[in-house]
Amino acid sequence: MTASQTLFAKLWAAHEIMQRDDGTSLLWVDRHLVHEGSHHAFAKLAERGLRVACPDITFGVVDHYAPTRAGDVSPDIRRMIETLGDNARAQGIHLFDLTDPGQGIVHVIGPEQGLTLPGLVINCGDSHTSTHGAFGALAFGVGATEVAHILATQTIWQRRPKTMRMTVDGVLGPAVTAKDLALHWIALLGADSARGYAIEYAGRAIKALSMEGRLTLCNLSIEGGARLGLVAPDQVTFDYIAGRPFAPKGAAWDAALVDWAQLKSDKDAAFDREVRIDAADIAPTVTWGTSPEDALPITGCVPNPADMTGAKREQALAALDYMALDAGEPLDGIAVDQVFIGSCTNGRIEDLRLAAKVLKGRKARVPGLVSPGSKAVKQQAEAEGLARIFTEAGLEWAASGCSMCVGMNGDRVEAGKRCASSTNRNFRGRQGRGARTHLMSPAMVAAAAVAGHLTDVRPLLEGRT
Amino acid sequence: MSGWTTIAGRAVALPQANVDTDQLIPARFMSAPRSAGYGAFLLHDARQDQADHILNRFDGADVLITRRNFGSGSSREAAVYALVDFGIRAVFAPSFGDIFQGNAVNNGLLPARLTGDQIEMLIASLGANDAEATVDLATGSATIAGQTVSFDLDPVWQQKLVNGWDDIDLTAQHRDQIKAFRAARFAAHPWALPAS
Ligand code: SF4
């Protein structure tokens, strides 16, 4: 009899090629995704005269520097995009370039194209690779040296992380989303609380999430310090995958369903750490500081550093100074200069539907940008009439890419400006030098656009189905 | 890359928590080739905004003492390039970003964990000045501003730092085993290959 195993342990065992005496494992990588930022890794490969070991399971996409608005592209950005194209062509890698209908943010198109599947190990030189864990895959971000290693060998050396199960009981309230859930737990436990852990999300509230919601939740695992997040695949997962371009078909599909049915933690499996959260405790949540852990319900107030001690107090003082906020100020009412909806966290069709539900028939009081997570999302949003709702509200409807999440393509928040954003990082300078970012769900961003300040979206959704 | 066992240099304190990789190197500098040198990009915006920033005052620092969650955020290895090209060879903190610490070791930069109390003691000793620092990987100990501390370091990382090991060379020795693994995996699970 084999002992009860966690989902994580099963996935790890299925990919372990060997283990060194020191306990480090060599894992097989089923999918490797590269983007413009992978140029350092390709350069390392070229230095050694090596070729990509498995181009058939390596995929490239233009996203971080993808232009989202008409107009001139700077020579620097053009060079980044061309370098990826040159590397992909030279190595025989399938590339979703700017003209490809499959283009979009790497963590949006992986699932959308059927490249992301349950049971795989998926790597990408990007920390939000944890997103793909929503399918019950071992998916984690790596640095450039490791990208080069995967390109050269299709494997990665890893120390086995510990396991944490985060059980979310109960039901999320109206207009409370996976984004709110993620910000809630990160605020509760801390931005480094899950360091060294693989998190499996479980419980009734997780089961009830759509694939989009699970992707958002797993995406933000890294903001709580975890290497990866996981949700056991179920019918919701299988229904999402069926018929996607690179998904298995015919006999392979049938075989996949048999294998995937095993992908869950056994009943008595032991985790290194157990966390329980009650979904009923979660309200629409916003950040007030410069770390994702600086998050509170919209009904709360900016915390007072005077109530804190030591390093925590210094951190809060510095955050309030950067964010230009006063201690004790109600969060509902903080005026914003602009809004952004998009990113690999919240740039999927469901996110846009929710934001559009808030914006329908209303006007935004501040300017804003909406960048769908992929071309496919863009097309669908246009077909569903969502794009019209955004533009009629006064927001700009842009092309797909990382856009204002990171500002590499020139979509930036100006210094000193305050942005309500559906992205994942409120770090200093993340959306542009001196930019002040408040993270929240796309519904809450839409509410901020309508009100001109941070506000509770719930009243705005009353009576709207 | 060549390995190292000891450092004898100067240490400074950066008493901040959550110094994320976006602060360590803002995204706009990341299109430069490594050969351009990344040292000038380190904490660029903070250093430009504050003329008396500790790293402006002591630009020969080798060792950095800082608070929890250093290097959190993006996987950008450029954050490590910026530290290394600036001359930093060891960072002491209570916790590090998960991907950052792996990137650090791959580039010869020591991410050494100390307790929060030890860090606060060192920050207090250093204040706004620099001080002598020695670090010894073999014993896992450091003396900074006259205070001796033992740090927590994964033994695998210690080996990599000491030997300057490169994983690609190590892995190449297992080429046949990897090939066989691939063949067996896709034969047993044909669905795991992308359909075309
Ligand atoms: S959308 Fe933002 S977080 Fe996501 S991959 Fe792009 S830059 Fe990274």
XYZ file of C-alpha atoms and ligand atoms in Angstrom:
669
model
C 0.000 0.000 0.000
C 1.360 3.418 -0.869
C 0.982 6.175 1.683
C -1.528 8.928 1.075
C -0.049 11.575 -1.163
C -0.701 15.227 -1.822
C -1.409 16.378 -5.363
C 1.919 18.177 -5.207
C 3.779 14.972 -4.294
C 2.162 13.091 -7.180
C 3.148 15.763 -9.684
C 6.677 15.960 -8.301
C 7.154 12.194 -8.442
C 5.899 12.054 -12.029
C 8.589 14.519 -13.147
C 11.588 13.563 -11.051
C 14.336 12.227 -13.296
C 16.816 11.785 -10.481
C 17.769 13.100 -7.077
C 21.248 14.184 -6.079
C 22.742 13.132 -2.745
C 22.133 16.620 -1.465
C 18.376 16.216 -2.008
C 18.051 18.379 -5.109
C 15.850 16.872 -7.807
C 16.213 17.084 -11.539
C 12.702 17.662 -12.931
C 11.464 17.148 -16.446
C 9.832 20.267 -17.911
C 6.788 19.602 -20.135
C 6.259 23.166 -21.319
C 8.673 26.040 -21.460
C 7.329 29.468 -22.306
C 9.612 32.329 -23.330
C 9.052 36.045 -23.977
C 11.101 39.116 -24.925
C 12.692 39.214 -21.478
C 14.289 35.827 -22.192
C 17.002 37.566 -24.254
C 19.581 37.094 -21.483
C 18.978 33.338 -21.518
C 19.243 33.038 -25.300
C 22.486 35.011 -25.101
C 23.841 32.552 -22.517
C 22.933 29.678 -24.820
C 24.624 31.326 -27.791
C 27.775 31.970 -25.726
C 28.114 28.223 -25.313
C 27.101 27.368 -28.831
C 24.141 25.319 -27.547
C 20.790 24.763 -29.210
C 17.320 24.516 -27.654
C 16.925 20.880 -26.616
C 13.162 20.531 -27.177
C 11.761 23.235 -29.440
C 8.556 21.180 -29.870
C 7.505 21.914 -26.270
C 8.946 25.431 -26.098
C 6.650 28.321 -27.051
C 7.377 32.023 -27.374
C 5.141 35.063 -27.143
C 5.498 38.820 -27.461
C 3.824 40.376 -24.445
C 5.984 42.473 -22.111
C 6.955 45.008 -24.776
C 3.905 44.574 -27.028
C 2.629 47.963 -28.197
C -1.023 48.415 -27.240
C -1.789 51.722 -28.922
C -1.330 53.031 -32.424
C 1.765 55.116 -33.018
C 5.499 54.855 -33.196
C 7.350 52.092 -31.432
C 10.696 53.094 -29.932
C 13.786 51.476 -31.466
C 14.567 49.837 -28.119
C 11.167 48.133 -27.927
C 11.327 47.112 -31.569
C 14.728 45.565 -30.969
C 13.450 43.530 -27.999
C 10.579 42.143 -30.070
C 12.808 41.419 -33.069
C 15.402 39.659 -30.923
C 12.761 37.235 -29.648
C 11.583 36.637 -33.215
C 15.135 35.969 -34.389
C 15.813 33.568 -31.517
C 12.531 31.720 -32.013
C 13.088 31.309 -35.743
C 16.708 30.232 -35.326
C 15.707 27.610 -32.763
C 12.504 26.395 -34.421
C 10.249 27.601 -31.594
C 6.562 28.310 -32.233
C 6.149 32.051 -31.718
C 2.943 33.962 -31.059
C 4.167 37.245 -32.474
C 2.300 40.523 -32.836
C 0.527 39.410 -35.987
C -0.554 36.029 -34.605
C -4.218 35.768 -33.540
C -3.039 33.721 -30.545
C -0.874 36.567 -29.161
C -1.438 37.818 -25.639
C 0.087 37.747 -22.166
C 1.976 34.491 -21.675
C -0.121 33.467 -18.654
C -3.341 34.199 -20.487
C -2.516 32.435 -23.732
C -1.027 29.284 -22.160
C -4.454 28.223 -20.880
C -6.302 29.747 -23.815
C -4.275 27.821 -26.408
C -4.512 24.532 -24.516
C -0.768 24.536 -23.810
C -1.445 24.578 -20.086
C -2.797 21.205 -18.976
C -3.259 19.365 -15.688
C -0.328 17.221 -14.653
C 2.399 19.156 -16.476
C 5.494 20.921 -15.212
C 5.433 24.395 -16.746
C 8.244 26.940 -16.491
C 8.682 30.455 -17.756
C 11.129 33.221 -16.940
C 8.399 35.138 -15.193
C 7.317 34.999 -11.570
C 3.601 34.818 -12.354
C 4.054 31.426 -13.981
C 2.342 30.253 -10.785
C -0.863 31.201 -12.643
C -0.901 27.935 -14.591
C -1.177 25.953 -11.351
C -4.905 26.653 -11.572
C -5.068 23.595 -13.845
C -3.332 21.280 -11.379
C 0.062 21.764 -13.010
C 3.404 22.361 -11.286
C 4.085 25.817 -12.661
C 6.693 28.211 -11.364
C 8.782 31.151 -12.496
C 12.541 30.975 -12.931
C 15.403 33.400 -13.549
C 17.488 33.820 -16.692
C 20.179 31.307 -15.696
C 17.494 28.692 -15.170
C 15.747 29.636 -18.422
C 19.040 28.981 -20.199
C 19.302 25.653 -18.388
C 15.813 24.616 -19.445
C 16.434 25.713 -23.016
C 19.602 23.616 -23.081
C 18.348 20.525 -21.233
C 14.515 20.698 -20.858
C 15.055 20.071 -17.140
C 15.444 22.055 -13.939
C 17.160 21.378 -10.614
C 14.825 22.086 -7.726
C 14.748 21.680 -3.974
C 11.411 20.222 -3.031
C 9.256 22.917 -1.415
C 7.082 22.217 1.618
C 3.345 21.916 1.161
C 0.638 24.187 2.465
C -3.073 23.618 2.088
C -5.178 26.735 2.108
C -8.772 25.748 2.643
C -11.318 28.436 1.912
C -14.645 27.490 3.454
C -17.994 29.029 2.717
C -19.139 31.234 -0.115
C -17.678 34.495 -1.414
C -20.138 37.366 -1.093
C -21.592 39.276 -4.040
C -18.921 41.183 -6.019
C -16.186 39.539 -3.924
C -13.759 37.882 -6.334
C -10.677 35.666 -6.393
C -8.609 38.876 -6.393
C -10.150 39.933 -3.089
C -9.536 36.468 -1.686
C -5.860 36.610 -2.669
C -5.278 40.122 -1.300
C -7.113 39.079 1.862
C -4.866 36.119 2.627
C -1.669 37.947 1.712
C -2.623 40.791 4.066
C -3.526 38.275 6.763
C -0.348 36.189 6.560
C 2.246 38.487 4.970
C 3.978 38.903 1.613
C 6.690 36.403 2.564
C 4.477 34.052 4.573
C 4.386 31.263 1.991
C 8.079 31.373 1.064
C 9.353 27.871 0.460
C 5.860 26.423 0.087
C 3.735 25.035 -2.679
C 0.158 26.033 -1.874
C -2.800 23.827 -2.718
C -6.025 25.818 -2.628
C -8.982 23.738 -1.517
C -12.432 24.049 -0.014
C -15.892 24.992 -1.105
C -15.093 28.548 -2.187
C -12.286 27.324 -4.449
C -14.427 24.605 -6.043
C -16.980 27.278 -6.829
C -14.463 29.444 -8.717
C -14.415 29.525 -12.510
C -11.135 28.798 -14.305
C -10.620 32.548 -14.599
C -10.989 32.942 -10.845
C -8.626 30.073 -10.118
C -6.064 31.572 -12.496
C -6.270 34.913 -10.677
C -5.801 33.217 -7.321
C -2.840 31.087 -8.417
C -1.337 34.107 -10.181
C -1.116 35.953 -6.874
C 0.449 33.011 -4.980
C 3.862 34.511 -5.684
C 2.799 37.792 -4.032
C 2.407 35.813 -0.816
C 5.905 34.432 -1.328
C 4.914 30.941 -2.530
C 6.774 29.338 -5.388
C 3.588 27.946 -6.822
C -0.133 27.534 -6.278
C -2.294 24.576 -7.218
C -5.950 23.731 -7.635
C -6.906 20.111 -8.217
C -8.453 19.780 -11.678
C -12.178 18.973 -11.914
C -14.987 19.142 -14.449
C -14.649 22.952 -14.576
C -11.028 22.476 -15.670
C -11.783 19.791 -18.245
C -14.636 21.784 -19.771
C -12.328 24.769 -20.132
C -9.627 22.766 -21.924
C -11.785 20.751 -24.326
C -11.328 21.853 -27.931
C -8.509 24.375 -27.347
C -5.987 24.504 -30.239
C -3.080 22.620 -28.599
C -5.201 20.505 -26.225
C -5.269 16.729 -26.687
C -7.841 15.342 -29.086
C -9.452 11.966 -29.765
C -7.765 9.027 -28.055
C -5.220 11.336 -26.392
C -8.091 13.311 -24.829
C -9.664 10.138 -23.451
C -6.319 9.023 -22.025
C -5.825 12.471 -20.517
C -9.159 12.350 -18.697
C -8.200 9.009 -17.168
C -4.841 10.353 -15.973
C -6.260 13.654 -14.787
C -8.846 11.941 -12.603
C -5.934 10.885 -10.348
C -4.745 14.444 -9.841
C -5.984 15.229 -6.369
C -4.619 14.965 -2.858
C -5.538 11.665 -1.205
C -8.001 11.894 1.624
C -5.492 11.453 4.431
C -2.566 13.196 2.783
C -0.587 15.316 5.249
C 0.484 18.878 4.512
C 3.370 20.661 6.217
C 1.079 23.557 6.997
C -2.696 24.024 7.031
C -4.417 27.408 6.759
C -8.184 27.901 6.912
C -9.980 30.963 5.694
C -13.664 31.781 5.850
C -14.907 33.257 2.596
C -17.597 35.133 4.497
C -14.901 37.290 6.134
C -13.781 38.724 2.816
C -14.947 42.093 1.481
C -13.874 43.880 -1.690
C -10.241 44.616 -0.862
C -7.799 47.333 -1.898
C -4.157 48.052 -1.186
C -3.068 51.273 0.468
C 0.725 50.806 0.529
C 3.613 49.558 -1.570
C 3.430 45.815 -0.896
C 0.514 43.496 -1.712
C 0.345 42.728 2.023
C -0.744 46.338 2.598
C -4.356 45.456 1.824
C -7.629 46.149 3.643
C -11.375 45.938 3.046
C -12.675 48.997 1.181
C -14.797 49.729 4.249
C -11.627 50.318 6.294
C -9.277 53.251 6.818
C -5.615 53.899 6.031
C -3.765 52.422 9.015
C -2.005 54.626 11.512
C 1.756 53.990 11.828
C 1.526 55.371 15.362
C -0.334 52.172 16.305
C 2.639 50.078 15.107
C 6.146 49.489 16.399
C 9.664 48.994 15.083
C 10.351 48.072 11.469
C 6.638 47.738 10.733
C 6.057 51.335 11.702
C 8.946 52.602 9.560
C 7.624 50.569 6.638
C 4.120 52.010 7.011
C 5.437 55.570 7.339
C 7.513 55.174 4.191
C 4.564 53.633 2.329
C 2.175 56.448 3.312
C 4.781 59.003 2.308
C 5.229 57.400 -1.117
C 1.485 56.945 -1.575
C 0.698 60.470 -0.264
C -1.985 59.195 2.112
C -2.938 60.288 5.618
C -3.284 57.883 8.504
C -6.916 57.246 9.370
C -8.251 58.466 6.023
C -11.198 56.285 4.875
C -10.170 54.155 1.891
C -13.540 54.762 0.291
C -13.027 58.296 -0.961
C -9.348 58.349 -1.947
C -9.375 60.226 -5.268
C -7.698 58.524 -8.230
C -6.268 60.124 -11.369
C -6.735 57.164 -13.655
C -7.613 53.475 -13.876
C -6.165 50.401 -15.558
C -7.879 47.111 -16.343
C -5.742 44.295 -17.703
C -2.711 42.069 -16.891
C -2.228 38.341 -16.401
C -4.044 38.679 -13.076
C -7.274 40.202 -14.326
C -7.233 40.568 -18.094
C -9.488 37.615 -18.954
C -12.971 37.674 -20.417
C -14.710 37.178 -17.090
C -12.779 40.118 -15.628
C -13.851 42.344 -18.495
C -17.467 41.177 -18.194
C -17.534 42.081 -14.521
C -15.968 45.499 -15.098
C -18.379 46.153 -17.960
C -21.309 45.217 -15.758
C -20.341 48.049 -13.430
C -19.626 50.510 -16.231
C -22.651 49.858 -18.425
C -24.575 53.075 -19.006
C -22.205 55.012 -16.736
C -19.399 57.453 -17.370
C -15.895 57.281 -15.988
C -14.864 60.444 -14.148
C -11.206 59.770 -14.754
C -9.303 58.542 -17.804
C -8.350 54.906 -18.025
C -6.948 52.151 -20.161
C -8.411 48.707 -20.754
C -5.964 46.191 -22.243
C -7.416 42.709 -22.789
C -5.123 39.854 -21.798
C -4.971 38.425 -25.303
C -6.159 38.970 -28.846
C -8.729 36.234 -28.329
C -10.085 37.997 -25.244
C -10.136 41.243 -27.207
C -12.097 39.694 -30.040
C -14.557 38.050 -27.689
C -15.040 41.242 -25.691
C -15.769 43.127 -28.897
C -18.218 40.461 -30.034
C -20.022 40.584 -26.677
C -20.302 44.363 -26.802
C -18.036 44.898 -23.814
C -15.566 47.040 -25.727
C -18.407 49.462 -26.553
C -19.341 49.722 -22.902
C -15.764 50.673 -22.030
C -15.406 53.247 -24.775
C -18.860 54.730 -24.121
C -17.847 55.114 -20.498
C -14.846 57.091 -21.734
C -12.111 54.513 -21.269
C -9.526 53.669 -23.897
C -9.765 50.203 -25.453
C -6.248 49.039 -26.304
C -4.495 46.006 -27.766
C -3.347 43.079 -25.673
C -0.094 42.827 -23.728
C 1.413 43.471 -20.322
C 0.827 47.166 -20.911
C 0.494 49.325 -17.797
C 1.113 46.412 -15.423
C 4.836 46.967 -15.842
C 5.149 49.879 -18.269
C 7.802 48.286 -20.465
C 5.926 49.106 -23.655
C 5.554 52.771 -22.706
C 2.057 52.524 -21.125
C 3.008 54.186 -17.861
C 1.436 55.972 -14.947
C 3.089 59.376 -14.585
C 4.988 60.302 -11.431
C 2.701 61.337 -8.590
C -0.438 60.018 -10.309
C -2.729 57.626 -8.498
C -4.035 54.604 -10.396
C -6.711 52.087 -9.464
C -5.338 48.963 -11.092
C -6.411 45.357 -11.643
C -2.750 44.269 -11.698
C -0.667 42.360 -9.153
C 2.088 44.651 -7.909
C 1.835 47.965 -6.095
C 5.612 48.222 -5.741
C 7.268 51.622 -5.872
C 7.757 52.610 -9.478
C 6.134 49.455 -10.823
C 3.662 51.175 -13.161
C 6.064 54.028 -13.834
C 8.505 56.068 -11.814
C 6.742 57.666 -8.839
C 3.413 56.041 -9.782
C 0.981 55.329 -6.938
C -0.795 52.031 -7.473
C -3.828 50.670 -5.649
C -4.512 47.008 -6.402
C -8.080 45.722 -6.539
C -10.459 43.575 -8.575
C -11.532 44.735 -12.040
C -15.018 45.383 -10.648
C -13.512 47.660 -8.010
C -11.410 49.414 -10.667
C -14.567 50.051 -12.654
C -16.237 51.422 -9.525
C -13.267 53.742 -8.943
C -13.568 54.954 -12.529
C -17.253 55.784 -12.083
C -16.789 57.468 -8.697
C -13.436 59.101 -9.391
C -12.223 57.645 -6.114
C -11.772 54.287 -4.444
C -15.201 53.009 -3.501
C -17.197 49.915 -2.649
C -18.453 48.334 -5.869
C -21.296 46.478 -4.183
C -23.914 49.266 -4.275
C -23.045 49.904 -7.927
C -23.885 46.319 -8.803
C -27.182 46.190 -6.962
C -29.962 45.216 -9.327
C -27.517 44.380 -12.129
C -27.354 40.708 -13.086
C 31.893 31.704 -13.077
C 34.538 31.357 -10.388
C 33.599 30.446 -6.848
C 34.585 32.096 -3.581
C 34.913 31.154 0.070
C 35.550 34.391 1.913
C 34.827 38.068 1.545
C 36.737 40.807 3.292
C 35.151 44.164 2.562
C 32.745 46.831 3.717
C 29.122 46.475 4.835
C 26.239 48.974 4.859
C 22.659 48.769 6.102
C 19.556 49.413 4.029
C 16.925 49.359 6.789
C 13.866 48.638 4.613
C 11.524 45.686 4.288
C 10.160 44.408 0.965
C 12.896 45.823 -1.245
C 11.374 44.245 -4.344
C 13.037 43.605 -7.672
C 11.162 46.506 -9.289
C 13.015 48.804 -6.889
C 16.307 46.969 -7.325
C 16.125 47.570 -11.067
C 13.241 49.461 -12.669
C 11.833 47.676 -15.726
C 12.897 50.358 -18.165
C 16.560 49.354 -17.895
C 16.070 45.682 -18.628
C 16.519 45.744 -22.377
C 20.240 46.492 -22.048
C 22.650 43.637 -22.769
C 24.510 42.413 -19.705
C 27.820 43.451 -21.215
C 26.674 47.062 -20.751
C 27.064 46.624 -16.976
C 24.051 46.829 -14.682
C 25.665 48.459 -11.624
C 24.410 51.962 -12.412
C 20.790 50.679 -12.454
C 20.879 49.344 -8.887
C 18.113 50.979 -6.835
C 18.231 53.615 -9.544
C 15.210 55.697 -8.641
C 15.846 55.732 -4.907
C 19.482 56.643 -5.446
C 18.571 59.420 -7.828
C 15.887 60.820 -5.510
C 18.121 60.746 -2.430
C 21.604 62.131 -2.961
C 22.598 60.833 0.479
C 21.316 57.298 -0.202
C 23.560 54.840 1.604
C 24.749 53.335 -1.693
C 25.623 56.776 -3.054
C 27.676 57.492 0.030
C 29.393 54.132 0.062
C 29.588 52.965 -3.538
C 32.333 50.497 -2.680
C 30.062 48.421 -0.417
C 30.414 44.639 -0.721
C 27.861 43.491 1.847
C 24.279 44.666 2.343
C 22.227 44.254 5.533
C 18.500 44.665 5.008
C 15.069 43.729 6.303
C 12.605 40.981 5.414
C 11.422 39.882 1.980
C 14.389 41.295 0.057
C 14.180 40.633 -3.688
C 10.498 39.762 -3.673
C 8.481 40.182 -6.838
C 9.592 39.713 -10.402
C 11.846 36.860 -11.532
C 14.086 39.391 -13.302
C 17.635 38.141 -12.839
C 18.627 41.680 -13.793
C 18.048 42.582 -10.135
C 20.916 40.277 -9.233
C 23.032 41.590 -12.125
C 22.554 45.112 -10.755
C 23.724 44.076 -7.275
C 26.658 42.035 -8.554
C 27.795 44.628 -11.099
C 27.609 47.290 -8.378
C 29.985 45.150 -6.338
C 27.650 43.595 -3.751
C 28.638 39.993 -2.996
C 26.484 39.120 -0.004
C 23.075 40.238 1.268
C 21.896 39.505 4.817
C 18.165 39.569 5.539
C 15.546 37.646 7.535
C 13.898 36.439 4.300
C 14.325 36.666 0.541
C 12.128 36.422 -2.527
C 12.029 32.791 -3.575
C 13.146 33.201 -7.180
C 15.575 35.981 -6.285
C 17.609 33.818 -3.939
C 18.041 31.115 -6.580
C 19.067 33.752 -9.116
C 21.529 35.200 -6.595
C 23.290 31.878 -6.049
C 23.473 31.313 -9.803
C 25.450 34.539 -10.055
C 27.772 34.119 -7.089
C 25.790 36.421 -4.783
C 25.217 35.099 -1.259
C 21.656 35.478 0.094
C 22.244 34.780 3.791
C 19.377 34.453 6.254
C 19.646 35.825 9.783
C 16.932 36.197 12.397
C 15.046 39.463 12.593
C 16.763 40.225 15.896
C 20.237 39.666 14.462
C 19.416 41.946 11.543
C 18.122 44.688 13.853
C 21.300 44.396 15.910
C 23.473 44.798 12.800
C 21.370 47.677 11.513
C 21.797 49.408 14.874
C 25.558 48.780 14.855
C 26.026 50.088 11.334
C 23.698 53.059 11.523
C 24.277 55.341 8.546
C 27.943 54.381 8.230
C 29.866 51.572 6.664
C 31.969 49.110 8.576
C 34.352 46.264 8.049
C 32.796 42.922 7.122
C 34.146 39.429 6.671
C 32.065 36.521 5.426
C 33.123 32.876 5.473
C 31.090 30.359 3.499
C 32.988 27.396 4.922
C 31.939 28.140 8.504
C 28.688 29.934 7.653
C 29.664 32.919 9.748
C 30.254 36.605 9.281
C 31.695 39.433 11.323
C 30.081 42.748 10.578
C 30.834 45.959 12.468
C 32.482 43.862 15.140
C 29.491 41.548 15.627
C 29.896 37.886 14.732
C 26.835 36.015 13.453
C 26.161 32.556 12.047
C 23.872 32.489 9.067
C 21.511 29.952 7.636
C 22.467 28.779 4.157
C 21.216 25.845 2.142
C 24.151 23.385 1.804
C 23.529 23.010 -1.918
C 23.854 26.746 -2.368
C 26.970 26.841 -0.272
C 28.518 24.270 -2.606
C 27.472 26.192 -5.685
C 28.896 29.457 -4.368
C 32.171 27.892 -3.280
C 32.679 26.017 -6.536
C 31.113 28.538 -8.900
C 29.244 25.586 -10.319
C 27.308 25.820 -13.476
C 24.254 23.586 -13.632
C 24.268 23.244 -17.413
C 27.584 21.391 -17.289
C 26.394 19.226 -14.412
C 23.180 18.319 -16.172
C 24.870 17.539 -19.462
C 26.324 14.448 -17.809
C 22.782 13.066 -17.499
C 21.855 13.575 -21.136
C 20.980 9.939 -21.821
C 18.855 9.629 -18.718
C 16.926 12.759 -19.706
C 16.390 11.459 -23.222
C 15.031 8.187 -21.884
C 12.775 10.054 -19.449
C 11.271 12.114 -22.238
C 10.610 9.067 -24.385
C 8.983 7.154 -21.521
C 6.882 10.108 -20.382
C 5.381 10.887 -23.752
C 4.860 7.216 -24.544
C 2.912 6.702 -21.297
C 1.093 10.081 -21.522
C 0.722 10.993 -25.196
C -1.683 13.797 -24.256
C 1.210 15.666 -22.632
C 2.605 16.591 -26.053
C 0.986 19.641 -27.629
C -1.517 18.669 -30.326
C -0.808 20.252 -33.665
S 0.905 41.218 -17.070
Fe 2.325 42.064 -15.576
S 2.664 40.477 -14.084
Fe 1.713 39.529 -15.868
S 3.405 38.740 -17.075
Fe 2.959 40.788 -17.821
S 4.282 42.145 -16.651
Fe 4.254 40.190 -15.590
